[in-house]
Amino acid sequence: MKDIGLITSVSIRNNLRSNIIVAVLIAVVLICAISLVLAFCLLAIAPAMKTEIPDRHTLEMFLSVTIYGACLIGLGINMNVFAQTMMREKSRGNITALLATPLKASHIWTGKSLAVFLPGLVLGEYILRSQDRLSD
Amino acid sequence: MNAAISLEDVRKTLGNREVLKGISFTVAIGDIFGYLGPNGAGKTTTIRILLGLLQANSGNLAIMGQDINRSAIRMRIGFALDPDGLYDNMTAEENLGFYARIYRVSDVGQRIAELLKAVDLSDRAQDKVGTYSKGMRQRLALARAMVHEPEVLVLDEPTAGVDPSGQIEVRQIMLNLAHQKNKTVLLSSHNLDEVQRICNRIALIDRGEIKLYGETDSLRRGMSSGTVVIETASEVPQTILDELKSLPKLGLRENQEKRLIFSPQEGMEVSDIISWLTERRVKIEGAARKEATLEEMYSAMLKEVEQI
């Protein structure tokens, strides 16, 4: 566990400095913001289109779907970033150097994976909790 | 001989190609061992097998008498590979600190300070590695290789792409390691001059086979087969040259303006050639037995392979 923690923390720090995590966060936040703007635009044009203004339940449903959608797209971006990080580290010899140390290969892969997915999971959790609070 | 590294009949096939065709060599403790060969000869494959990054198909390998597949042995090996695998976004201190923690080094801060001082990077310790020159990166990679004070160092082209002054610095670090700290160094390189300068033993590999292996000096002496070089004050007259050519025991091989190169027959000494020439009033400025350079040995080996 200590080795996994070490690899994760160093990789997160390294990813932060290369702005990978920032790019993921910006992408997810942008998707959420665009979805919300779209939702309010729909609400705004609904009277003009002489359609029925959605009730609170329908709005909540819409919000849930957009936020879950944003999280899913974020996850997709995360997976892409993970693949790119692995490829970059492989071509620069970072992975080879780690594999030549006494660390177990499984610990290296787990640590590297956590470094990319953990920030996304934390953000996803935060967005879902925020949505719950909004609904309440 | 106490072997730090020993390989016996190691074979490796990658795809359909047999990359290593039963190579064997031993590196003694405290040796600086030069591992030479052209591109694609099997050097990097050997190094990867030694570091446990690849598995050999057959053969016996041991480092400090232990099976290389045991993870404990990796604590006793340091390495610098090409590419170096340093993190560009991290500082030199952070890079070394990361590896020091992996190797469970006790006093990380002090060890890092010592290493950075040894490779002359103390003043750039806080700079990101991405801003370093190639020479600085290679020195840092060497520092990383030494972070846990390993007994064996495996270095793959540590001076590749480094400017001459950087090469001298890297070379000096390797010599200090072997001579002052009794570390064993396996150095894979294309730089024949460098290997000749610092390695006491060498192995030449070509197409997966060891073609030449032994102590650098004795190999050079063996390859030179008693070549004698005589420097003369002026150009030697043609009549004397013709006379020399008719004497196979002196074995005149080449005439390069003021330089005569002989391959004398057994029993003939340098003094015999000198007295023969002085008798004919040839003014001699210098005479020496010439040892083959590593470059000559290397080209001879490649020629032999081409002929086969």
XYZ file of C-alpha atoms in Angstrom:
444
model
C 0.000 0.000 0.000
C 2.874 2.346 0.835
C 4.325 1.868 -2.656
C 0.960 2.476 -4.336
C 0.503 5.643 -2.275
C 3.968 6.848 -3.222
C 3.420 6.237 -6.951
C -0.063 7.845 -6.812
C 1.079 10.975 -4.989
C 4.107 11.521 -7.210
C 2.072 10.898 -10.374
C -0.715 13.285 -9.270
C 1.877 15.961 -8.561
C 3.501 15.324 -11.927
C 0.146 15.364 -13.742
C -0.849 18.574 -11.976
C 2.348 20.225 -13.128
C 1.799 19.095 -16.685
C -1.738 20.528 -16.421
C -3.401 17.214 -17.328
C -5.706 17.195 -14.295
C -6.507 20.879 -14.768
C -7.534 20.103 -18.358
C -9.833 17.304 -17.153
C -11.395 19.534 -14.477
C -11.953 22.369 -16.931
C -13.535 19.969 -19.435
C -15.971 18.516 -16.869
C -16.874 21.923 -15.432
C -17.418 23.335 -18.935
C -19.700 20.437 -19.889
C -21.760 20.934 -16.695
C -21.974 24.698 -17.287
C -23.034 24.299 -20.926
C -25.679 21.754 -19.906
C -27.081 24.118 -17.264
C -27.146 27.052 -19.696
C -28.980 24.848 -22.183
C -31.487 23.850 -19.500
C -32.246 27.486 -18.617
C -32.446 28.445 -22.296
C -35.023 25.717 -22.806
C -36.980 27.058 -19.833
C -36.770 30.560 -21.237
C -37.982 29.673 -24.722
C -40.674 27.243 -23.539
C -43.375 29.975 -23.091
C -42.583 31.445 -26.494
C -43.000 28.041 -28.048
C -46.282 27.736 -26.166
C -45.211 24.530 -24.542
C -45.953 23.665 -20.979
C -43.334 24.934 -18.484
C -41.739 21.845 -16.984
C -42.515 21.160 -13.350
C -39.850 20.817 -10.639
C -39.689 17.021 -11.020
C -39.044 17.217 -14.778
C -36.359 19.869 -14.225
C -34.645 17.703 -11.621
C -34.719 14.782 -14.046
C -33.189 16.982 -16.748
C -30.498 18.251 -14.378
C -29.662 14.715 -13.253
C -29.341 13.457 -16.789
C -27.120 16.394 -17.848
C -24.876 16.105 -14.786
C -24.556 12.329 -15.110
C -23.864 12.861 -18.800
C -21.160 15.397 -17.971
C -19.607 12.968 -15.479
C -19.651 10.193 -18.101
C -17.987 12.446 -20.657
C -15.490 13.421 -17.937
C -14.815 9.727 -17.365
C -14.230 9.285 -21.093
C -11.778 12.193 -21.068
C -10.124 10.657 -17.994
C -9.620 7.343 -19.792
C -8.157 9.142 -22.766
C -5.832 11.117 -20.496
C -4.833 7.897 -18.710
C -3.878 6.284 -22.036
C -1.933 9.390 -23.090
C -0.125 9.584 -19.736
C 0.876 5.935 -19.969
C 2.098 6.342 -23.557
C 4.062 9.473 -22.683
C 5.667 7.871 -19.631
C 6.487 4.735 -21.622
C 8.157 6.678 -24.435
C 10.168 8.766 -21.948
C 11.341 5.640 -20.127
C 9.590 6.502 -16.809
C 7.686 3.213 -16.726
C 10.747 1.132 -17.703
C 12.781 2.799 -14.956
C 10.100 2.009 -12.384
C 9.809 -1.603 -13.562
C 13.552 -2.055 -12.990
C 13.166 -1.114 -9.300
C 12.059 -3.569 -6.591
C 8.455 -2.299 -6.946
C 5.842 -4.832 -8.057
C 4.407 -4.185 -11.522
C 0.863 -4.399 -10.108
C 1.650 -1.632 -7.587
C 3.021 0.605 -10.341
C -0.079 0.166 -12.523
C -2.459 0.648 -9.586
C -0.649 3.802 -8.467
C -0.582 5.239 -11.983
C -4.283 4.464 -12.536
C -5.308 6.010 -9.230
C -3.324 9.145 -10.061
C -5.535 9.774 -13.088
C -8.894 8.455 -11.872
C -8.828 9.651 -8.263
C -9.169 13.396 -9.044
C -12.015 12.590 -11.461
C -13.774 10.479 -8.833
C -13.426 13.231 -6.227
C -14.830 15.810 -8.662
C -17.692 13.494 -9.680
C -18.573 12.911 -6.026
C -18.527 16.685 -5.389
C -20.787 17.413 -8.387
C -23.298 14.731 -7.362
C -23.397 15.989 -3.775
C -23.892 19.551 -5.034
C -26.774 18.379 -7.192
C -28.348 16.634 -4.175
C -28.073 19.861 -2.166
C -29.636 21.844 -5.033
C -32.522 19.391 -5.229
C -33.127 19.659 -1.489
C 37.359 -14.288 -9.633
C 34.429 -13.031 -7.519
C 31.698 -12.529 -10.072
C 29.384 -9.557 -9.715
C 27.534 -10.466 -12.900
C 27.606 -13.816 -14.650
C 25.785 -14.937 -17.762
C 26.039 -18.456 -19.101
C 24.624 -19.560 -22.441
C 21.829 -16.957 -22.365
C 19.403 -17.156 -25.262
C 16.571 -14.839 -26.157
C 14.198 -14.873 -29.092
C 12.041 -11.855 -29.949
C 9.396 -12.724 -32.516
C 11.097 -15.026 -35.021
C 14.547 -13.560 -34.478
C 17.085 -15.041 -32.093
C 18.506 -11.867 -30.540
C 20.917 -13.577 -28.136
C 22.497 -16.824 -29.343
C 23.923 -18.259 -26.155
C 26.053 -15.449 -24.739
C 28.342 -15.999 -21.760
C 30.534 -13.589 -19.834
C 31.512 -12.744 -16.299
C 32.064 -9.348 -14.699
C 34.264 -9.349 -11.602
C 33.576 -7.198 -8.548
C 35.154 -3.755 -9.022
C 35.398 -4.106 -12.803
C 34.397 -1.424 -15.264
C 33.153 -3.717 -17.968
C 32.632 -2.368 -21.474
C 29.861 -3.990 -23.454
C 30.250 -3.057 -27.105
C 28.547 -3.822 -30.343
C 26.849 -2.275 -33.352
C 23.173 -1.285 -33.328
C 20.900 -4.306 -33.107
C 23.702 -6.553 -31.812
C 21.818 -7.445 -28.616
C 23.341 -5.058 -26.052
C 20.109 -3.491 -24.852
C 18.376 -6.889 -24.781
C 21.138 -8.202 -22.502
C 20.778 -5.177 -20.235
C 17.006 -5.529 -20.115
C 17.383 -9.185 -19.160
C 19.898 -8.261 -16.443
C 17.462 -5.720 -15.017
C 14.584 -8.196 -15.064
C 12.663 -6.245 -17.720
C 12.809 -9.216 -20.102
C 12.971 -12.938 -19.437
C 15.672 -15.024 -21.113
C 14.455 -18.121 -22.943
C 17.269 -20.193 -21.483
C 20.609 -19.880 -19.703
C 21.861 -18.990 -16.258
C 22.114 -15.430 -14.989
C 23.264 -14.231 -11.600
C 24.086 -10.907 -9.995
C 26.218 -11.074 -6.857
C 25.572 -14.813 -6.924
C 21.797 -14.424 -6.755
C 19.101 -15.251 -9.274
C 18.172 -12.036 -11.093
C 14.459 -12.800 -10.957
C 14.348 -12.312 -7.176
C 13.119 -8.808 -6.377
C 15.639 -8.530 -3.498
C 18.494 -8.470 -5.989
C 17.096 -5.294 -7.529
C 18.002 -3.470 -4.315
C 21.635 -4.214 -5.190
C 21.494 -2.911 -8.760
C 21.514 0.678 -9.945
C 20.786 1.579 -13.536
C 20.839 4.406 -16.040
C 19.004 3.606 -19.234
C 18.389 5.391 -22.492
C 15.906 7.201 -22.392
C 16.729 8.239 -18.824
C 13.193 8.020 -17.387
C 13.525 11.189 -15.305
C 10.383 13.257 -14.673
C 10.682 16.546 -16.555
C 8.105 18.334 -14.394
C 9.878 17.493 -11.180
C 13.077 19.014 -9.772
C 16.321 17.054 -9.421
C 15.691 16.793 -5.678
C 12.168 15.491 -6.188
C 13.321 12.936 -8.776
C 16.008 11.601 -6.448
C 13.658 11.742 -3.452
C 11.085 9.627 -5.280
C 13.612 6.886 -6.038
C 15.173 7.145 -2.579
C 11.751 6.381 -1.079
C 11.221 3.485 -3.477
C 14.538 1.998 -2.328
C 13.705 2.750 1.341
C 16.785 4.955 1.837
C 16.911 5.998 5.495
C 18.171 9.598 5.500
C 16.706 10.834 2.209
C 17.601 14.536 2.542
C 21.231 13.945 3.384
C 21.647 11.274 0.698
C 20.183 13.562 -1.985
C 22.489 16.405 -0.957
C 25.516 14.075 -1.136
C 24.559 12.763 -4.563
C 23.839 16.175 -6.053
C 27.205 17.353 -4.796
C 28.918 14.272 -6.277
C 27.440 14.917 -9.723
C 27.921 18.691 -9.405
C 24.248 19.614 -9.585
C 23.759 21.139 -6.110
C 23.177 24.615 -7.558
C 20.426 23.329 -9.885
C 18.734 21.081 -7.304
C 15.525 23.141 -7.278
C 15.233 23.431 -11.071
C 12.882 21.275 -13.074
C 14.665 18.483 -14.948
C 12.949 19.607 -18.157
C 15.242 22.655 -18.151
C 18.430 20.550 -17.907
C 20.935 19.967 -20.714
C 21.586 16.404 -21.912
C 24.825 16.231 -19.928
C 23.108 17.372 -16.730
C 20.349 14.821 -17.256
C 22.908 12.044 -17.671
C 24.660 13.104 -14.476
C 21.341 13.158 -12.648
C 20.520 9.714 -14.045
C 23.837 8.506 -12.639
C 22.961 10.052 -9.275
C 19.613 8.261 -9.368
C 21.409 4.991 -10.148
C 23.515 5.477 -7.008
C 20.740 6.659 -4.709
C 20.572 3.360 -2.759
C 24.324 2.699 -2.938
C 24.043 -0.403 -5.129
C 26.924 -2.801 -5.579
C 26.370 -3.161 -9.320
C 25.670 -0.373 -11.806
C 24.241 -1.124 -15.233
C 24.658 1.864 -17.542
C 23.272 1.950 -21.061
C 25.067 4.579 -23.151
C 25.539 7.088 -20.307
C 27.405 9.563 -22.525
C 25.238 9.325 -25.642
C 24.477 12.812 -26.963
C 26.616 14.489 -24.296
C 29.164 17.161 -25.268
C 32.904 16.415 -24.720
C 33.135 18.231 -21.369
C 30.010 16.437 -20.157
C 31.497 13.117 -21.286
C 34.632 13.774 -19.236
C 32.522 14.526 -16.155
C 30.369 11.394 -16.560
C 33.502 9.301 -17.171
C 35.132 10.688 -14.032
C 32.075 9.816 -11.957
C 32.175 6.231 -13.266
C 35.892 5.922 -12.492
C 35.377 7.280 -8.962
C 32.600 4.780 -8.380
C 34.704 1.825 -9.430
C 37.991 2.838 -7.871
C 36.978 4.634 -4.695
C 33.794 2.797 -3.819
C 34.611 -0.591 -5.380
C 31.364 -0.673 -7.357
C 31.019 -2.892 -10.390
C 30.033 -1.055 -13.560
C 28.636 -2.648 -16.701
C 28.845 0.017 -19.364
C 27.174 -0.386 -22.711
C 28.521 2.127 -25.193
C 29.203 2.983 -28.809
C 32.005 5.294 -27.773
C 35.084 3.105 -28.322
C 37.504 5.764 -27.120
C 35.609 6.067 -23.850
C 35.542 2.297 -23.319
C 39.266 2.064 -24.084
C 39.985 4.784 -21.534
C 38.007 3.494 -18.593
C 37.098 -0.188 -19.006
C 39.463 -2.847 -17.741
C 37.479 -5.670 -19.383
C 35.336 -5.733 -22.484
C 32.993 -7.932 -24.469
C 32.166 -7.308 -28.111
C 28.797 -8.590 -29.220
C 27.576 -8.853 -32.791
C 24.357 -10.424 -34.063
C 23.688 -11.975 -30.670
C 27.099 -13.610 -30.248
C 30.097 -12.579 -28.164
C 32.965 -12.139 -30.634
C 35.650 -10.864 -28.329
C 35.890 -11.002 -24.554
C 38.655 -10.400 -22.050
C 40.918 -7.810 -20.458
C 41.161 -4.680 -22.596
C 44.969 -4.413 -22.386
C 45.703 -8.050 -23.172
C 43.232 -8.014 -26.059
C 44.877 -4.917 -27.473
C 48.329 -6.485 -27.124
C 47.081 -9.693 -28.716
C 45.519 -7.878 -31.646
C 48.576 -5.701 -32.250
C 50.705 -8.874 -32.798
C 53.891 -6.929 -32.152
C 53.446 -4.009 -34.537
C 56.449 -1.647 -34.347
C 56.303 1.988 -35.404
C 59.530 3.822 -36.259
C 59.515 7.600 -36.705
C 62.303 8.900 -38.921
C 63.727 12.431 -39.234
C 63.313 12.471 -43.006
C 61.703 10.379 -45.688
C 63.433 6.998 -46.114
C 65.154 6.605 -49.514
C 63.537 4.176 -51.953
C 66.640 1.970 -52.120
C 66.457 1.298 -48.378
C 62.756 0.681 -48.633
C 63.320 -1.858 -51.399
C 65.975 -3.561 -49.296
C 63.608 -3.598 -46.308
C 60.859 -5.177 -48.409
C 63.201 -8.013 -49.338
C 63.701 -8.875 -45.637
C 60.588 -10.697 -44.397
C 62.042 -11.127 -40.878
C 61.752 -7.352 -40.335
C 58.270 -7.362 -41.870
C 57.876 -3.839 -43.267
C 54.146 -3.361 -43.545
C 53.610 0.303 -44.331
C 55.592 3.369 -45.268
C 53.869 6.662 -44.358
C 56.313 9.484 -45.228
C 58.382 9.717 -42.032
C 56.856 6.690 -40.404
C 57.634 3.011 -40.979
C 55.317 0.334 -39.643
C 56.721 -3.176 -39.143
C 55.213 -6.506 -38.194
C 58.465 -8.308 -37.354
C 58.746 -12.057 -37.229
C 59.053 -13.808 -33.869
C 62.427 -13.345 -32.252
C 63.026 -9.932 -33.831
C 63.180 -7.030 -31.381
C 62.618 -3.298 -31.868
C 66.362 -2.813 -31.295
C 67.135 -5.110 -34.287
C 65.093 -2.903 -36.603
C 66.665 0.256 -35.170
C 70.232 -1.032 -35.597
C 69.466 -2.206 -39.165
C 68.210 1.286 -40.040
C 71.013 3.212 -38.244
C 73.583 1.088 -40.064
C 72.116 2.580 -43.247
C 72.300 6.105 -41.820
C 68.570 6.504 -41.346
C 68.042 9.056 -38.547
C 65.490 7.755 -36.076
C 63.399 10.114 -33.938
C 61.267 7.571 -32.136
C 60.336 3.917 -31.905
C 57.510 2.114 -30.122
C 55.562 -1.094 -30.051
C 52.042 -0.188 -31.074
C 48.997 -1.658 -29.342
C 45.829 -2.048 -31.363
C 43.181 0.518 -30.535
C 39.705 -0.625 -29.656
C 38.549 0.919 -32.906
C 40.950 -1.317 -34.857
C 39.813 -4.366 -32.895
C 36.196 -3.443 -33.509
C 36.661 -2.960 -37.254
C 38.667 -6.196 -37.464
C 35.810 -8.032 -35.776
C 33.212 -6.521 -38.119
C 35.371 -7.406 -41.169
C 35.682 -10.985 -39.923
C 31.894 -11.221 -39.541
C 31.364 -9.805 -43.060
C 33.771 -12.389 -44.510
C 31.843 -15.196 -42.784
